[in-house]
């Protein structure tokens, strides 16, 4: 089940390098905040169609989804977390419009802008059969055990998330909000208090040097392993499976992974994280994280794009990937029957991306402008 994909051939690597050309990355390596790099262009707002396909199939086949669990480390406004709970549970009660209304108090307050405009993107589509099924009747009565853990360290945002979940009565139906930071170890950390709900690109790094006029407050900090043991207690000795782990912590993603070795090895089936030029990433290599995820935890990782484009990183390494730019990475666990179809689909999409050859180029002139305008207008 889920065998390791074959190492890329020289010809395949040449196609990847043509599609994700290194020129901009090397030219702008000393100004990484510019995001002038092919793998940054390619992965800015990935659509993760392989996830949608997997859960639509599960709902069609009426597979039991009540045990679904996801963790969002860096939950921000909660839009992705809500849509993921909708996807994993198959329950239409979890609705992005309802969540947006709760977070804005019926339009009375404004949320900070999002890079990918998640609040206005279409939500996970449920068929009428899913919405009317007996399974969903049970879910509405609170019998579902589906959970999404929405972990947010910024106080003003965490408070809004908690209030919204409580107002919608989702806090007792699987939407778990925790005000905390996740890092490499347990403790207390200063974190920006936040001037507006859902502020992005502010994190622990901003409190280290007292920069940017940021007001900081102390926040509880857990390692990922500690958080999982504390908030996802073991039920049968093996521990609850984490179907989806998202890490978005403004440059400290690798630290979260280093503090979650047991969780990654034994419980996570699918992982998304951000590569970055700031925070701890500036002293860490992507190559080391990909090697760790592959050799120690059996993950195959990709650059996730949109419109079905995806590039495998594991065993398809190119040296300029270690240049630090903001980008997204998606990884699927090998050897796990539950995600075997998704792993095969991701690899199939990679092969189809290669088949596009030079017709697909993610440089500055061909960086998906139509997609970006459509998602941010």
Coordinates of C-alpha atoms in Angstrom, one line a residue:
X1 CA 0.0 0.0 0.0
X2 CA 1.3 3.5 -0.9
X3 CA 4.7 2.5 -2.2
X4 CA 7.3 5.2 -2.5
X5 CA 7.1 6.9 -6.0
X6 CA 10.0 6.4 -8.2
X7 CA 12.9 8.8 -8.1
X8 CA 12.6 11.5 -10.9
X9 CA 14.7 10.8 -14.0
X10 CA 17.0 13.4 -15.4
X11 CA 14.5 14.1 -18.1
X12 CA 11.7 14.6 -15.6
X13 CA 13.9 16.9 -13.5
X14 CA 14.6 18.9 -16.6
X15 CA 10.9 19.4 -17.2
X16 CA 10.3 20.4 -13.6
X17 CA 13.2 23.0 -13.8
X18 CA 11.7 24.4 -17.0
X19 CA 8.2 24.7 -15.4
X20 CA 9.6 26.1 -12.1
X21 CA 12.6 28.0 -13.5
X22 CA 15.3 29.0 -11.0
X23 CA 16.3 32.3 -12.5
X24 CA 14.0 34.6 -10.4
X25 CA 14.8 32.6 -7.3
X26 CA 18.5 33.1 -7.7
X27 CA 18.2 36.7 -8.8
X28 CA 16.0 37.7 -5.8
X29 CA 17.5 35.5 -3.1
X30 CA 18.6 38.5 -1.1
X31 CA 15.1 40.0 -1.1
X32 CA 12.9 37.0 -0.4
X33 CA 10.0 39.1 0.9
X34 CA 9.4 40.0 -2.8
X35 CA 8.2 36.4 -3.4
X36 CA 10.0 36.6 -6.8
X37 CA 10.5 32.8 -7.2
X38 CA 8.8 30.2 -9.3
X39 CA 7.8 27.8 -6.5
X40 CA 6.3 30.8 -4.7
X41 CA 4.3 31.8 -7.7
X42 CA 3.2 28.3 -8.3
X43 CA 1.9 27.6 -4.7
X44 CA 0.5 30.9 -3.5
X45 CA -3.1 29.7 -3.2
X46 CA -3.3 26.0 -4.0
X47 CA -6.7 24.4 -4.5
X48 CA -5.9 20.9 -3.2
X49 CA -8.3 19.2 -5.5
X50 CA -7.0 15.8 -4.4
X51 CA -8.5 16.4 -0.9
X52 CA -11.9 17.4 -2.3
X53 CA -12.0 14.4 -4.5
X54 CA -11.2 12.0 -1.7
X55 CA -13.9 13.3 0.6
X56 CA -16.5 13.6 -2.1
X57 CA -15.9 9.9 -2.9
X58 CA -16.2 9.0 0.8
X59 CA -19.5 10.8 1.1
X60 CA -20.8 9.2 -2.1
X61 CA -19.9 5.8 -0.8
X62 CA -21.4 6.6 2.6
X63 CA -18.2 5.8 4.4
X64 CA -18.3 6.6 8.0
X65 CA -16.7 10.0 8.5
X66 CA -17.6 10.7 12.1
X67 CA -14.1 10.1 13.4
X68 CA -12.6 12.8 11.1
X69 CA -10.0 14.9 12.9
X70 CA -8.1 18.0 11.6
X71 CA -5.7 20.4 13.3
X72 CA -5.0 24.0 12.1
X73 CA -1.9 25.3 13.8
X74 CA -2.4 29.0 13.0
X75 CA -6.1 29.1 12.4
X76 CA -6.4 32.8 11.6
X77 CA -10.0 33.7 10.7
X78 CA -11.0 30.0 10.7
X79 CA -12.4 30.0 7.1
X80 CA -10.3 27.0 6.0
X81 CA -10.9 25.2 9.3
X82 CA -14.7 25.6 8.9
X83 CA -14.6 24.3 5.3
X84 CA -12.4 21.4 6.4
X85 CA -14.9 20.4 9.1
X86 CA -17.7 20.6 6.5
X87 CA -15.6 18.4 4.2
X88 CA -14.6 15.9 6.8
X89 CA -18.0 15.5 8.5
X90 CA -20.2 15.9 5.5
X91 CA -22.4 18.2 7.6
X92 CA -23.9 21.3 5.9
X93 CA -24.4 23.0 9.3
X94 CA -20.7 24.0 9.0
X95 CA -21.2 26.9 6.5
X96 CA -18.7 29.6 5.6
X97 CA -21.3 32.3 5.1
X98 CA -22.7 31.6 8.6
X99 CA -19.1 31.7 10.0
X100 CA -18.3 35.0 8.2
X101 CA -21.5 36.5 9.6
X102 CA -20.6 35.4 13.1
X103 CA -17.0 36.6 12.9
X104 CA -18.0 40.0 11.6
X105 CA -21.0 40.3 14.0
X106 CA -23.4 40.6 11.1
X107 CA -21.1 42.9 9.1
X108 CA -20.5 45.3 12.0
X109 CA -16.8 44.7 12.1
X110 CA -14.2 44.1 9.3
X111 CA -11.8 41.3 9.1
X112 CA -8.2 41.8 8.1
X113 CA -7.5 41.0 4.4
X114 CA -6.5 37.5 3.5
X115 CA -3.8 36.7 0.9
X116 CA -6.1 34.0 -0.7
X117 CA -9.5 35.6 0.0
X118 CA -10.7 32.4 1.7
X119 CA -13.9 34.0 3.0
X120 CA -15.2 34.4 -0.6
X121 CA -14.0 31.2 -2.2
X122 CA -16.6 28.5 -2.8
X123 CA -16.9 26.1 0.1
X124 CA -16.8 22.3 -0.1
X125 CA -19.7 21.1 -2.2
X126 CA -22.0 18.6 -0.6
X127 CA -24.6 16.7 -2.7
X128 CA -28.2 16.9 -1.8
X129 CA -27.9 13.2 -0.8
X130 CA -25.2 14.1 1.7
X131 CA -27.3 17.0 3.2
X132 CA -30.4 14.9 3.6
X133 CA -28.8 11.7 4.8
X134 CA -29.6 10.0 8.2
X135 CA -25.9 10.4 8.9
X136 CA -26.2 14.1 8.9
X137 CA -29.4 14.0 11.0
X138 CA -27.2 12.2 13.6
X139 CA -24.5 14.8 13.2
X140 CA -27.0 17.6 13.8
X141 CA -28.0 15.9 17.0
X142 CA -24.4 16.1 18.1
X143 CA -23.5 12.4 17.7
X144 CA -20.7 13.0 15.2
X145 CA -17.2 12.8 16.6
X146 CA -15.7 14.8 13.8
X147 CA -13.4 17.5 15.1
X148 CA -11.4 20.4 13.9
X149 CA -8.9 22.0 16.3
X150 CA -8.5 25.7 15.5
X151 CA -5.4 26.8 17.3
X152 CA -4.7 30.6 17.3
X153 CA -2.1 32.5 19.4
X154 CA -3.1 36.1 18.5
X155 CA -5.4 37.1 21.4
X156 CA -7.9 39.3 19.5
X157 CA -8.4 36.7 16.8
X158 CA -8.6 33.8 19.2
X159 CA -11.3 35.6 21.2
X160 CA -13.3 36.3 18.0
X161 CA -13.0 32.6 17.0
X162 CA -14.1 31.4 20.4
X163 CA -17.1 33.8 20.5
X164 CA -18.2 32.8 16.9
X165 CA -18.0 29.1 17.7
X166 CA -20.0 29.6 20.8
X167 CA -22.6 31.8 19.1
X168 CA -23.2 29.2 16.4
X169 CA -23.1 26.4 19.0
X170 CA -20.4 24.7 17.0
X171 CA -18.1 24.6 20.1
X172 CA -20.0 21.6 21.3
X173 CA -20.2 20.0 17.9
X174 CA -16.5 19.5 17.0
X175 CA -15.2 23.0 16.3
X176 CA -12.5 23.3 19.1
X177 CA -10.8 26.7 19.5
X178 CA -7.6 26.9 21.6
X179 CA -5.8 30.1 22.4
X180 CA -2.2 29.0 22.3
X181 CA 1.0 28.9 20.3
X182 CA 2.5 25.7 18.9
X183 CA 6.3 25.5 18.8
X184 CA 9.2 23.1 19.4
X185 CA 8.7 23.0 23.1
X186 CA 6.3 23.8 25.9
X187 CA 6.3 27.1 27.8
X188 CA 5.2 30.7 27.5
X189 CA 5.9 33.0 24.5
X190 CA 5.3 36.6 23.8
X191 CA 2.9 37.1 20.8
X192 CA 1.5 40.2 19.1
X193 CA -1.8 41.1 20.7
X194 CA -3.3 42.1 17.4
X195 CA -4.9 45.3 16.2
X196 CA -7.5 43.7 14.0
X197 CA -9.2 40.3 13.8
X198 CA -7.4 37.9 11.5
X199 CA -4.2 39.9 11.0
X200 CA -1.8 37.8 8.9
X201 CA 2.0 37.9 8.7
X202 CA 2.5 38.7 12.4
X203 CA 3.9 36.2 14.8
X204 CA 6.5 35.4 17.5
X205 CA 9.3 36.9 15.3
X206 CA 7.7 40.3 15.7
X207 CA 8.1 40.1 19.5
X208 CA 11.7 39.0 19.6
X209 CA 13.2 42.4 18.6
X210 CA 10.3 44.7 19.7
X211 CA 10.1 45.6 16.0
X212 CA 7.2 47.2 14.1
X213 CA 5.7 48.9 17.2
X214 CA 3.9 45.6 18.0
X215 CA 2.3 45.2 21.4
X216 CA 3.0 41.7 22.8
X217 CA 1.4 39.6 25.5
X218 CA 2.4 36.2 26.9
X219 CA 0.6 33.2 25.4
X220 CA 0.7 29.5 26.5
X221 CA 2.9 27.5 24.2
X222 CA 2.8 23.7 23.6
X223 CA 4.8 21.4 21.4
X224 CA 2.6 19.6 18.9
X225 CA 3.1 16.3 20.7
X226 CA 2.0 17.9 24.0
X227 CA -1.0 19.5 22.4
X228 CA -2.2 16.3 20.8
X229 CA -1.7 14.3 24.1
X230 CA -3.6 17.0 26.0
X231 CA -6.4 17.8 23.7
X232 CA -6.7 14.6 21.7
X233 CA -6.4 11.9 24.4
X234 CA -5.7 8.4 23.4
X235 CA -8.9 6.4 23.3
X236 CA -7.7 2.8 22.6
X237 CA -4.0 3.0 23.1
X238 CA -3.3 3.8 19.4
X239 CA -4.5 7.4 19.5
X240 CA -7.0 9.2 17.3
X241 CA -5.9 9.6 13.7
X242 CA -5.3 13.1 12.5
X243 CA -6.6 13.1 9.0
X244 CA -5.4 16.6 8.1
X245 CA -2.7 18.8 9.8
X246 CA -2.2 22.4 8.6
X247 CA 0.7 24.4 9.9
X248 CA 0.8 28.1 9.1
X249 CA 2.9 29.9 11.8
X250 CA 4.7 32.7 10.0
X251 CA 8.1 31.1 9.7
X252 CA 8.2 28.6 12.5
X253 CA 6.6 25.7 10.7
X254 CA 9.7 23.5 11.0
X255 CA 9.9 24.0 14.7
X256 CA 6.3 22.8 15.0
X257 CA 7.2 19.6 13.1
X258 CA 10.3 19.1 15.2
X259 CA 8.1 19.3 18.3
X260 CA 5.7 16.8 16.8
X261 CA 7.8 13.7 16.0
X262 CA 5.4 11.2 17.6
X263 CA 2.3 12.8 16.1
X264 CA 3.8 12.9 12.6
X265 CA 5.1 9.4 12.8
X266 CA 2.0 7.7 14.3
X267 CA -1.1 9.8 13.7
X268 CA -1.0 12.3 10.8
X269 CA -2.2 11.1 7.3
X270 CA -2.0 14.4 5.4
X271 CA 0.1 17.5 6.1
X272 CA 0.3 21.0 4.7
X273 CA 2.8 23.6 5.8
X274 CA 4.4 26.8 4.7
X275 CA 8.1 27.2 3.7
X276 CA 9.3 30.7 4.4
X277 CA 12.2 33.1 4.6
X278 CA 11.5 34.4 8.1
X279 CA 11.3 33.0 11.6
X280 CA 13.3 29.8 12.2
X281 CA 13.2 28.9 8.5
X282 CA 15.9 31.4 7.8
X283 CA 18.3 29.1 9.6
X284 CA 16.7 25.8 8.4
X285 CA 16.8 24.1 5.1
X286 CA 13.8 22.8 3.2
X287 CA 15.9 19.8 2.1
X288 CA 16.3 18.8 5.7
X289 CA 12.6 18.9 6.4
X290 CA 11.8 16.9 3.2
X291 CA 14.4 14.3 4.1
X292 CA 13.0 14.1 7.7
X293 CA 9.4 13.7 6.5
X294 CA 10.4 11.1 4.0
X295 CA 12.9 9.0 5.9
X296 CA 11.5 9.2 9.5
X297 CA 7.8 9.7 8.9
X298 CA 7.0 8.2 5.5
X299 CA 5.6 11.3 3.8
X300 CA 5.9 12.1 0.1
X301 CA 5.8 15.9 -0.4
X302 CA 4.8 18.1 -3.3
X303 CA 4.6 21.8 -4.3
X304 CA 0.8 22.1 -4.5
X305 CA -0.5 24.4 -7.3
X306 CA -3.9 25.0 -8.8
X307 CA -5.8 23.9 -11.9
X308 CA -4.4 20.4 -11.3
X309 CA -0.7 21.4 -11.3
X310 CA 1.5 19.8 -8.7
X311 CA 5.2 19.0 -8.5
X312 CA 6.8 16.3 -6.4
X313 CA 9.6 17.4 -4.2
X314 CA 10.5 14.1 -2.5
X315 CA 13.0 12.2 -4.7
X316 CA 12.7 15.1 -7.3
X317 CA 15.0 17.6 -5.5
X318 CA 16.5 20.6 -7.2
X319 CA 19.1 22.6 -5.4
X320 CA 17.5 26.0 -5.6
X321 CA 14.6 24.8 -3.5
X322 CA 16.8 25.6 -0.5
X323 CA 16.6 29.3 -1.4
X324 CA 14.2 30.8 1.1
X325 CA 10.9 32.1 -0.3
X326 CA 7.3 31.8 0.9
X327 CA 5.6 28.8 -0.5
X328 CA 3.2 26.0 0.4
X329 CA 4.0 22.3 0.7
X330 CA 1.6 19.3 0.8
X331 CA 2.6 15.9 2.0
X332 CA 0.7 12.6 2.1
X333 CA 1.5 9.5 4.2
X334 CA 2.7 6.4 2.5
X335 CA 1.6 2.9 3.6
X336 CA -1.8 4.0 4.8
X337 CA -4.9 2.5 3.2
X338 CA -7.2 5.4 4.1
X339 CA -5.3 7.8 1.9
X340 CA -3.9 5.4 -0.7
X341 CA -6.3 6.8 -3.3
X342 CA -5.3 10.4 -2.6
X343 CA -1.6 9.5 -2.7
X344 CA -2.1 7.9 -6.1
X345 CA -4.1 10.9 -7.3
X346 CA -1.4 13.3 -6.3
X347 CA 1.2 11.3 -8.2
X348 CA -1.1 11.0 -11.2
X349 CA -1.5 14.8 -11.2
X350 CA 2.3 15.2 -11.0
X351 CA 2.7 13.1 -14.1
X352 CA 0.0 15.1 -15.9
X353 CA 1.8 18.3 -14.9
X354 CA 5.0 16.9 -16.4
X355 CA 3.1 16.0 -19.6
X356 CA 2.3 19.8 -20.1
X357 CA 6.0 20.3 -20.7
X358 CA 7.0 23.8 -21.7
X359 CA 3.4 24.9 -22.1
X360 CA 3.4 25.4 -18.3
X361 CA 5.9 27.9 -17.0
X362 CA 5.7 29.5 -13.5
X363 CA 8.0 32.5 -14.0
X364 CA 7.1 36.2 -13.4
X365 CA 5.6 36.7 -16.8
X366 CA 3.4 33.5 -16.5
X367 CA 2.6 33.3 -12.8
X368 CA -1.1 32.6 -12.9
X369 CA -2.4 36.2 -13.1
X370 CA -5.9 35.1 -14.1
X371 CA -6.1 32.8 -11.1
X372 CA -4.8 35.5 -8.7
X373 CA -7.2 38.1 -10.0
X374 CA -10.1 35.7 -9.8
X375 CA -9.3 34.8 -6.2
X376 CA -8.5 38.3 -4.8
X377 CA -11.0 40.5 -6.6

